[in-house]
Amino acid sequence: MSQKTKAEELEALAAARWRVAAVLTAGTLVSYFGFILLVAFDKPLMGKQLAPGLSLGILLGALVIAAAWVLTGIYVLWANNTYDKALHQFRR
Amino acid sequence: MNPQQAATSIGEPNTIAIVFFLVFVGFTLAITYWAARKTKTTSEFFTAGGGVSAVQNGFALAGDFMSAASFLGIAGLVALSGFDGLIYSVGWLVGWPVVTFLIAEPLRNLGKYTFADVVAYRLKQTPVRISAAVGTLAVVSFYLIAQMVGAGNLIHMMFGLSYEAAVVIVGVVMILYVLFGGMIATTWVQIVKAVLLLAGATVLALMVLVKFSFNPLALFQAAADQYGPEVLAPGKLVSSPLEAVSLGLALMFGTAGLPHILMRFYTVPNAKAARGSVFYATGLIGYFYLVTFILGFGASVLLGRDAIKLVDKGGNMAAPMLAEAVGGKPFLGFISAVAFATILAVVAGLTLSGAAALSHDLWTSVVRKGKAPEHEQLRVARLASLGLGILAIFLGIVFKGQNVAFMVGLAFAIAASANFPALLLSMAWKGFTTRGAVASMITGSVSAVLFIFLSPTVQVDLLGHTEALFPLKNPGLVTMPLAFLVGWVVSLLSPEPTAAGRFDEVRHRMHVGAEADAPAPAVTPVPVSVPTSSPQTT
């Protein structure tokens, strides 16, 4: 492989990582601030009971916590499979 | 005496709690003795020699973050106001994905002991190290004061010890961990504490849920029957959307700028383990907050809000009181000892990161220009730990009786405004310069401190004025963008070609890692030399 493609390869790799990181960060921001703004602007909606003991607010709050973990998991899966493989290719 | 007050033994000297606590301290000091024999180099002292596994570091990260305040405070808030406590839990958790996506791996690959390693990588060492150390020490000091004052009050309430005795015990034991065992001991203390805290909270939650046929919804419904459906709906906590967004920003990006959290990414062997450890930590902390939510509701249903408020107006004793109600005095003793242990572990981690800033950033890099021999670095690190430990005890006693809750907010605001923007810009933007970095870090720290001082928290709540010059309780919404903007504008005004020229080297190391650099010259010297030479020749 020529030297120039090696530098380009790294640039593409770096760009891919920042892109994935940016999309997932945006996902976290949207889920969290979506929750907070609903709490701030529509308290009655968040207090609406979906089942005995379960309000929409409690469900969404628990979902934001779960989403934080799932988004982290998606990143780890992507990085462990796609990104690390590309890195391995690059190192050779 | 009120019958409800007689029902709890909180505030009396509790033999079982003291025995549990002595067992914990004895066990962790044995770990420290073992770790001390393995701590011979600076790298072992600051980062456990990079030999911590992803799972272990996940527990240790969770341990660093799950302070006694978040355990007792959130349980108390839920007990007294219901749903609002969940808003806090959510806010405290959402910083972790951001840490994973943006910070963990590049930090691990670029740095050695502190986040200043990353910011200063291609910039001028002296000014960047000094400003980063100022930010770190400010965050560490405010966080330490809050922890020490909280420790004194809590232990006074739970064990019946005097405030001063509690502060001195916490300080002395913490100094022993850090001074002799360094990061190896601190990591294991965190792991032991995290396991005890998670196990204790889980058992307590199960003992509550057994009364509701293991259905949390039945518990929530019981609370709604007792206090009205509004306990399941948002209350007064989020009154202004701007306030909520500002606090959210500080919590989210502050986590990505806390020095004792950032330092943990150097304890694992590589970037893959760094990202894995945040995944474990996020899961553990998320689980812990959900359990805490159940504990809060359990306390409000089983004990009643009035009884909780009688013992402590802020509700901080809700979880320990619940432990006594469902598990008797031995369980109260266990939960109290775990809360005490939690504070010990958190202050140990904080002190170690402060010592790294003093020794690695200020002494080794600035005073000795990187030429300090290994044994000298280690000696300065130990002296710094001892000094910070003594300072923590001193501050804990000086601030006795003060309302220092705002100091945690201040620590997060400085971390989000001073540390995070400079860290992110140095990793992601080629045009970032020394002046830009220094200006951004100084702007972040100074504006965060200034705006908190002018905020209603200090002006109205603390000083008793009728209004505050700055309307928000948390300044993150203003100070974080300001730090980014100042860093950007100052960098544009004074370009630094050498720093820009070394960006390709940074990018290479940030993604490929340092371990690949060693064999690289033998196989192919291309990746580093070609990108760095091209901007200089043109």
XYZ file of C-alpha atoms in Angstrom:
630
model
C 0.000 0.000 0.000
C 1.327 3.456 -0.765
C 2.074 5.943 1.998
C -0.588 8.401 1.028
C -3.430 5.909 1.340
C -2.188 5.084 4.842
C -2.695 8.694 5.956
C -6.033 8.844 4.182
C -7.024 5.577 5.766
C -6.407 7.003 9.242
C -8.265 10.173 8.368
C -11.269 8.135 7.243
C -11.059 6.028 10.388
C -10.910 9.119 12.611
C -13.805 10.720 10.732
C -15.901 7.562 11.116
C -15.284 7.444 14.870
C -16.135 11.107 15.386
C -19.270 10.687 13.241
C -20.539 7.716 15.251
C -19.626 9.514 18.494
C -21.465 12.668 17.381
C -24.634 10.781 16.338
C -24.762 8.838 19.620
C -24.030 11.961 21.688
C -26.884 13.706 19.867
C -29.101 10.712 20.666
C -28.245 11.028 24.375
C -28.868 14.782 24.330
C -32.229 14.387 22.598
C -33.463 11.659 24.960
C -32.355 13.530 28.094
C -33.400 17.049 27.177
C -36.610 15.709 25.628
C -37.420 14.226 29.031
C -36.443 17.376 30.947
C -38.381 19.706 28.656
C -41.484 17.511 28.896
C -41.139 17.693 32.680
C -40.762 21.471 32.472
C -43.524 22.219 29.967
C -46.150 19.517 30.419
C -46.334 18.351 33.995
C -49.936 17.014 33.711
C -48.950 14.830 30.729
C -46.004 13.373 32.657
C -48.274 12.688 35.626
C -50.780 10.767 33.507
C -51.159 7.235 34.855
C -50.706 4.474 32.303
C -51.340 1.702 34.815
C -51.889 1.697 38.567
C -48.670 3.102 40.015
C -47.045 3.834 36.660
C -47.083 7.403 35.399
C -45.760 8.397 31.989
C -43.005 10.355 33.745
C -41.727 7.328 35.663
C -41.781 5.216 32.516
C -39.921 7.833 30.458
C -37.393 8.495 33.240
C -36.584 4.801 33.504
C -36.387 4.641 29.712
C -33.862 7.516 29.586
C -31.674 5.606 32.060
C -32.064 2.449 29.972
C -31.389 4.411 26.772
C -28.138 5.768 28.208
C -26.980 2.229 28.792
C -28.236 0.918 25.430
C -26.586 3.783 23.496
C -23.315 3.068 25.314
C -23.780 -0.598 24.417
C -24.365 0.242 20.747
C -21.142 2.228 20.721
C -19.190 -0.573 22.408
C -20.568 -3.120 19.926
C -19.730 -0.895 16.941
C -16.260 -0.132 18.287
C -15.451 -3.726 19.224
C -16.515 -5.062 15.831
C -16.263 -2.468 13.067
C -13.819 0.078 14.451
C -11.325 -2.287 16.063
C -11.254 -4.419 12.899
C -10.513 -1.369 10.782
C -7.810 -0.349 13.275
C -6.317 -3.805 13.070
C -6.282 -3.552 9.275
C -4.638 -0.163 9.545
C -1.909 -1.383 11.903
C -0.824 -4.173 9.566
C -40.400 12.230 73.249
C -42.201 11.666 70.005
C -43.102 8.005 69.486
C -41.818 8.085 65.914
C -38.467 9.363 67.087
C -38.214 6.567 69.591
C -38.696 4.045 66.787
C -35.293 4.778 65.287
C -31.910 4.424 66.912
C -30.265 6.829 64.460
C -28.083 9.293 66.316
C -27.199 6.915 69.122
C -23.790 5.274 69.182
C -24.391 2.122 67.169
C -22.074 -0.749 68.139
C -23.007 -2.919 65.181
C -22.354 -0.080 62.738
C -18.971 0.583 64.330
C -18.044 -3.119 64.194
C -19.022 -3.330 60.490
C -17.069 -0.173 59.809
C -13.966 -1.447 61.643
C -14.139 -4.684 59.627
C -14.313 -2.641 56.406
C -11.404 -0.418 57.430
C -9.345 -3.401 58.600
C -9.967 -5.262 55.350
C -9.201 -2.248 53.154
C -6.049 -1.462 55.137
C -4.928 -5.057 54.533
C -5.487 -4.369 50.821
C -3.461 -1.179 51.218
C -0.618 -3.124 52.855
C -0.648 -5.576 49.950
C -0.852 -2.734 47.413
C 1.946 -0.781 49.115
C 4.404 -3.539 48.318
C 3.393 -3.376 44.656
C 3.561 0.431 44.461
C 7.152 1.204 43.542
C 6.860 3.394 40.441
C 4.954 6.593 39.634
C 2.887 4.666 37.129
C 1.857 2.162 39.806
C 1.104 4.999 42.213
C -1.093 7.002 39.815
C -2.560 4.368 37.507
C -2.000 0.962 39.144
C 0.507 0.305 36.367
C -2.343 0.185 33.816
C -3.158 -3.338 34.940
C -6.816 -2.974 35.968
C -9.353 -4.957 33.927
C -12.417 -3.408 32.266
C -14.853 -5.029 34.735
C -12.772 -4.000 37.747
C -12.473 -0.458 36.426
C -16.215 -0.380 35.701
C -16.904 -1.108 39.376
C -14.262 1.399 40.473
C -15.726 4.111 38.195
C -19.186 3.376 39.563
C -17.690 3.540 43.061
C -16.120 6.921 42.339
C -19.460 8.273 41.175
C -21.942 6.691 43.627
C -21.229 8.975 46.558
C -23.013 8.819 49.870
C -24.751 12.015 48.811
C -26.302 10.432 45.748
C -27.362 7.320 47.669
C -28.818 9.060 50.719
C -29.743 12.310 48.982
C -31.710 10.823 46.104
C -33.457 8.281 48.351
C -34.415 11.171 50.639
C -35.619 13.361 47.791
C -37.780 10.525 46.430
C -39.111 9.783 49.916
C -40.176 13.402 50.455
C -41.262 14.440 46.954
C -41.680 11.268 44.880
C -41.067 11.550 41.147
C -38.713 14.558 41.343
C -35.934 12.361 42.689
C -35.940 10.470 39.395
C -35.133 13.689 37.521
C -31.900 13.893 39.527
C -31.038 10.241 38.932
C -31.506 10.668 35.199
C -29.384 13.823 35.155
C -26.558 12.191 37.083
C -26.458 9.220 34.727
C -26.561 10.816 31.266
C -23.000 12.101 31.454
C -21.670 8.566 31.142
C -22.598 7.862 27.503
C -20.967 11.186 26.610
C -17.806 10.099 28.428
C -17.801 6.847 26.437
C -18.383 8.414 23.040
C -16.157 11.469 23.260
C -13.541 11.069 25.957
C -12.631 7.580 27.194
C -10.616 6.135 24.303
C -8.764 9.246 23.078
C -7.887 10.068 26.677
C -6.512 6.574 27.288
C -4.442 6.648 24.103
C -3.065 10.179 24.437
C -2.349 10.648 28.109
C -0.407 9.142 30.951
C -1.726 10.329 34.343
C -3.880 13.461 33.956
C -6.148 15.038 31.345
C -3.574 17.836 31.024
C -1.376 15.252 29.265
C -3.915 15.297 26.442
C -4.469 19.060 26.267
C -0.724 19.773 26.471
C 0.273 17.021 24.005
C 1.014 19.338 21.070
C 0.843 22.671 22.897
C 3.330 24.501 25.136
C 3.636 22.521 28.352
C 4.081 25.181 31.038
C 1.052 27.455 30.499
C -1.332 24.603 29.659
C -0.250 22.448 32.616
C -0.597 25.346 35.058
C -4.107 26.278 33.898
C -5.240 22.638 33.785
C -3.895 22.106 37.309
C -5.813 25.170 38.522
C -9.051 23.728 37.087
C -8.344 20.280 38.532
C -7.470 21.566 41.994
C -10.546 23.808 42.038
C -12.844 20.889 41.155
C -11.106 18.576 43.637
C -11.211 21.139 46.467
C -14.906 22.003 46.099
C -15.867 18.345 45.749
C -13.694 17.443 48.763
C -15.207 20.144 50.957
C -18.721 18.957 50.095
C -17.770 15.341 50.830
C -15.959 16.077 54.100
C -18.736 18.276 55.492
C -21.315 15.706 54.387
C -19.234 12.975 56.010
C -19.026 14.804 59.310
C -22.785 15.405 59.464
C -23.783 11.935 58.331
C -21.496 10.074 60.656
C -22.427 12.302 63.513
C -26.054 11.384 62.839
C -25.557 7.680 62.173
C -22.827 6.623 64.552
C -23.255 9.179 67.295
C -19.594 10.209 66.877
C -18.691 13.867 67.127
C -18.435 15.818 63.856
C -14.733 16.538 64.261
C -13.910 12.930 65.123
C -15.735 11.767 61.995
C -13.861 14.205 59.750
C -10.503 13.234 61.268
C -11.198 9.484 60.919
C -12.243 9.872 57.267
C -9.187 12.002 56.555
C -6.648 9.778 58.284
C -7.869 6.492 56.796
C -8.083 8.070 53.335
C -4.499 9.367 53.677
C -3.348 5.836 54.587
C -4.985 4.373 51.446
C -3.559 6.964 49.083
C -0.161 7.488 50.665
C 0.814 3.818 50.893
C -1.380 2.000 48.419
C -1.728 4.624 45.680
C -4.078 3.807 42.813
C -3.887 0.029 43.362
C -5.321 0.352 46.870
C -7.737 3.146 45.897
C -9.117 1.023 43.049
C -9.689 -1.987 45.279
C -11.265 0.129 48.013
C -13.638 1.466 45.335
C -14.452 -2.028 44.086
C -15.149 -3.381 47.592
C -17.258 -0.332 48.393
C -19.195 -0.469 45.093
C -20.033 -4.149 45.638
C -21.128 -3.506 49.253
C -23.206 -0.488 48.260
C -24.918 -2.254 45.347
C -25.522 -5.392 47.412
C -26.776 -3.423 50.427
C -29.156 -1.312 48.324
C -30.413 -4.396 46.457
C -31.115 -6.372 49.642
C -32.863 -3.348 51.139
C -35.001 -2.925 48.007
C -35.919 -6.620 48.018
C -36.906 -6.414 51.680
C -39.215 -3.536 50.774
C -40.598 -5.175 47.644
C -41.400 -8.431 49.462
C -44.224 -6.479 51.100
C -45.586 -5.559 47.655
C -45.321 -9.020 46.055
C -42.147 -7.895 44.238
C -44.066 -5.425 42.115
C -42.564 -1.910 42.170
C -45.789 -0.552 40.616
C -47.770 -1.779 43.624
C -45.336 0.167 45.808
C -45.710 3.332 43.706
C -49.500 2.917 43.809
C -49.381 2.579 47.592
C -47.471 5.880 47.732
C -50.033 7.498 45.425
C -52.869 6.222 47.651
C -51.165 7.671 50.705
C -49.947 11.042 49.387
C -52.067 11.606 46.279
C -51.312 10.927 42.610
C -48.968 13.941 42.442
C -46.122 11.859 43.927
C -45.964 10.136 40.533
C -45.869 13.446 38.634
C -43.236 16.179 38.341
C -43.357 18.634 41.213
C -41.479 21.793 42.052
C -37.954 20.615 41.217
C -38.032 21.733 37.583
C -39.740 25.097 37.725
C -37.857 26.830 34.954
C -36.851 25.066 31.730
C -33.718 27.221 31.399
C -32.635 26.198 34.881
C -33.216 22.540 34.062
C -31.262 22.702 30.809
C -28.408 24.528 32.529
C -28.170 21.977 35.335
C -28.446 19.166 32.775
C -25.550 20.548 30.722
C -23.346 20.879 33.799
C -24.134 17.343 34.958
C -23.728 15.834 31.490
C -20.456 17.443 30.495
C -19.166 17.881 34.032
C -18.915 14.099 34.345
C -16.650 14.224 31.289
C -14.421 16.747 33.060
C -14.133 15.343 36.594
C -10.425 14.720 37.189
C -10.866 11.633 39.389
C -13.106 10.029 36.753
C -10.789 10.938 33.853
C -7.786 9.548 35.739
C -9.454 6.125 35.912
C -9.070 5.673 32.151
C -5.310 5.409 32.569
C -5.613 2.419 34.895
C -6.748 0.053 32.136
C -4.374 -1.533 29.615
C -5.878 -0.113 26.385
C -8.638 1.889 24.694
C -10.850 -1.157 24.294
C -10.787 -1.779 28.056
C -11.427 1.949 28.627
C -14.624 1.896 26.573
C -15.687 -1.407 28.125
C -15.229 -0.066 31.639
C -17.606 2.867 31.026
C -20.205 0.450 29.677
C -20.080 -1.554 32.923
C -20.058 1.626 35.010
C -23.105 3.047 33.166
C -25.050 -0.164 33.748
C -24.122 -0.340 37.441
C -24.901 3.327 38.130
C -28.191 3.188 36.190
C -29.252 0.096 38.110
C -28.227 1.718 41.390
C -30.338 4.821 40.733
C -33.390 2.732 39.842
C -32.967 0.782 43.105
C -32.567 4.058 45.007
C -35.881 5.221 43.506
C -37.564 2.123 44.977
C -35.918 2.765 48.355
C -37.246 6.325 48.409
C -40.804 5.225 47.721
C -40.394 2.380 50.205
C -39.347 4.828 52.912
C -42.246 7.195 52.246
C -44.807 4.361 52.369
C -43.380 2.274 55.214
C -42.036 5.029 57.480
C -44.076 8.062 56.527
C -42.731 11.455 55.486
C -43.238 13.053 58.873
C -41.077 10.494 60.649
C -38.306 10.957 58.062
C -38.431 14.740 58.360
C -38.284 14.536 62.163
C -34.859 12.909 62.005
C -33.469 15.053 59.181
C -35.305 17.864 57.417
C -33.586 17.110 54.110
C -34.643 13.466 54.181
C -31.049 12.212 54.111
C -31.774 9.565 56.723
C -34.618 7.945 54.749
C -32.541 4.997 53.492
C -30.858 4.138 56.834
C -34.193 4.501 58.672
C -35.775 2.178 56.130
C -32.958 -0.308 56.738
C -33.737 -0.305 60.444
C -37.477 -0.616 59.849
C -37.212 -3.677 57.584
C -33.997 -5.284 58.824
C -33.545 -4.151 62.405
C -30.486 -2.682 64.077
C -27.903 -4.979 62.450
C -29.033 -3.923 58.982
C -29.012 -0.253 59.988
C -25.453 -0.848 61.177
C -24.500 -2.399 57.856
C -26.033 0.402 55.749
C -24.462 3.079 57.975
C -21.052 1.453 57.683
C -21.441 1.267 53.886
C -22.343 4.974 53.744
C -19.240 5.797 55.799
C -17.083 3.548 53.600
C -18.509 5.257 50.520
C -17.289 8.667 51.636
C -13.848 7.249 52.423
C -13.492 5.762 48.973
C -14.700 8.871 47.134
C -12.346 11.234 48.992
C -9.437 8.836 48.359
C -10.072 8.975 44.594
C -10.382 12.763 44.674
C -7.179 13.210 46.657
C -5.247 10.975 44.280
C -6.340 13.030 41.255
C -5.400 16.247 43.052
C -2.010 14.751 43.898
C -1.514 13.853 40.225
C -2.146 17.470 39.203
C 0.297 18.765 41.834
C 3.034 16.230 41.245
C 2.778 15.271 37.566
C 1.480 18.537 36.058
C 3.004 21.178 38.312
C 6.166 19.642 39.787
C 7.401 17.207 37.157
C 6.268 19.035 34.010
C 6.467 22.703 35.014
C 9.058 23.027 37.790
C 11.403 20.248 36.648
C 10.560 20.471 32.905
C 10.027 16.718 32.698
C 13.469 15.911 34.073
C 12.519 14.695 37.557
C 13.820 11.197 38.315
C 11.284 8.475 39.126
C 11.932 8.349 42.894
C 11.550 12.123 43.127
C 8.208 12.079 41.261
C 6.963 9.398 43.612
C 8.118 11.313 46.675
C 6.411 14.518 45.498
C 3.237 12.535 44.715
C 3.167 11.122 48.236
C 3.878 14.519 49.810
C 1.084 16.028 47.710
C -1.343 13.298 48.853
C -0.419 13.892 52.472
C -0.808 17.661 52.051
C -4.187 17.328 50.340
C -5.392 14.878 52.985
C -4.478 17.267 55.789
C -6.079 20.133 53.855
C -9.269 18.055 53.469
C -9.464 17.481 57.241
C -8.785 21.169 57.879
C -11.438 22.352 55.393
C -13.918 19.803 56.708
C -13.584 21.270 60.204
C -13.524 24.916 59.041
C -16.754 24.487 57.041
C -18.583 22.765 59.918
C -22.264 23.626 59.939
C -22.098 25.442 56.582
C -24.513 24.632 53.796
C -22.071 23.395 51.171
C -24.498 21.583 48.853
C -23.852 24.188 46.156
C -20.178 23.184 46.093
C -20.978 19.936 44.277
C -22.797 21.991 41.634
C -19.804 24.299 41.512
C -17.406 21.366 41.046
C -19.511 20.075 38.135
C -19.850 23.550 36.615
C -16.060 24.071 36.670
C -15.436 20.563 35.318
C -17.913 21.169 32.477
C -16.684 24.692 31.682
C -12.936 24.625 32.379
C -11.912 21.033 31.686
C -14.305 19.580 29.122
C -14.154 22.268 26.359
C -10.337 22.391 26.374
C -10.124 18.598 26.393
C -12.557 18.175 23.491
C -11.064 20.996 21.398
C -7.526 19.670 21.854
C -8.595 16.260 20.558
C -10.931 17.282 17.773
C -9.696 20.588 16.361
C -6.424 21.037 14.526
C -6.421 24.820 14.947
C -6.482 24.768 18.763
C -3.561 26.729 20.234
C -1.778 27.164 23.552
C -3.309 30.595 24.080
C -6.737 29.252 23.133
C -6.425 26.406 25.622
C -5.257 28.633 28.462
C -7.930 31.254 27.734
C -10.657 28.609 27.554
C -9.648 26.932 30.827
C -9.240 30.214 32.726
C -12.524 31.590 31.338
C -14.310 28.363 32.291
C -13.044 28.278 35.882
C -13.361 31.984 36.602
C -16.804 32.406 35.014
C -18.176 29.304 36.761
C -16.992 30.544 40.177
C -18.156 34.111 39.491
C -21.630 33.145 38.233
C -22.185 30.725 41.130
C -21.235 33.529 43.503
C -23.771 35.822 41.792
C -26.426 33.073 41.607
C -29.544 32.785 43.782
C -27.951 29.780 45.555
C -25.281 31.963 47.146
C -26.892 35.425 47.077
C -30.400 34.450 48.237
C -30.102 31.068 50.008
C -26.742 31.636 51.665
C -26.340 35.418 52.077
C -30.022 36.184 52.499
C -30.284 38.885 49.812
C -33.668 39.309 48.157
C -32.450 38.838 44.603
C -29.406 37.698 42.688
C -27.549 39.377 39.829
C -27.410 36.143 37.833
C -30.779 34.372 37.580
C -29.697 30.707 37.177
C -28.680 28.433 40.052
C -26.325 26.566 37.781
C -24.251 28.563 35.307
C -23.474 25.723 32.851
C -25.732 27.091 30.120
C -23.657 30.283 29.950
C -20.165 29.288 31.073
C -19.733 26.167 28.939
C -20.503 27.825 25.571
C -18.419 30.806 26.750
C -15.376 28.579 27.367
C -15.789 26.985 23.920
C -16.202 30.380 22.263
C -13.191 31.938 23.994
C -11.031 28.908 23.162
C -12.100 29.122 19.524
C -11.752 32.898 19.057
C -8.382 33.158 20.835
C -7.045 30.237 18.785
C -8.172 31.911 15.543
C -6.575 35.214 16.580
C -3.143 33.667 17.224
C -2.520 30.605 15.051
C 0.199 28.222 16.236
C 1.696 26.378 13.241
C 3.763 23.949 15.354
C 0.673 22.831 17.239
C -1.332 22.435 14.030
C 1.601 20.589 12.457
C 1.587 18.020 15.216
C -2.151 17.359 14.931
C -1.642 14.371 12.621
C 0.635 12.824 15.227
C -2.069 13.422 17.840
C -4.705 11.897 15.590
C -2.547 8.876 14.927
C -1.856 8.239 18.560
C -5.433 9.043 19.608
C -6.835 6.318 17.366
C -4.055 3.805 16.958
C -2.772 4.104 20.507
C 0.638 4.335 22.085
C 1.278 0.617 22.151
C 1.345 0.582 18.345
C 3.978 3.297 18.320
C 6.660 1.074 19.779
C 6.894 -1.509 16.994
C 6.015 1.062 14.331
C 9.557 2.279 13.477
C 10.764 -1.280 12.955
C 7.957 -2.209 10.574
C 7.014 1.070 8.944
C 7.918 4.565 10.123
C 5.359 6.004 7.701
C 2.240 6.782 9.749
C 3.812 9.374 12.009
C 6.458 10.943 9.831
C 4.518 11.529 6.616
C 1.556 13.422 8.030
C 3.673 15.626 10.279
C 6.206 16.556 7.634
C 3.729 17.513 4.915
C 2.280 20.627 6.582
C 5.755 21.882 7.436
C 7.083 21.604 3.879
C 4.176 23.441 2.329
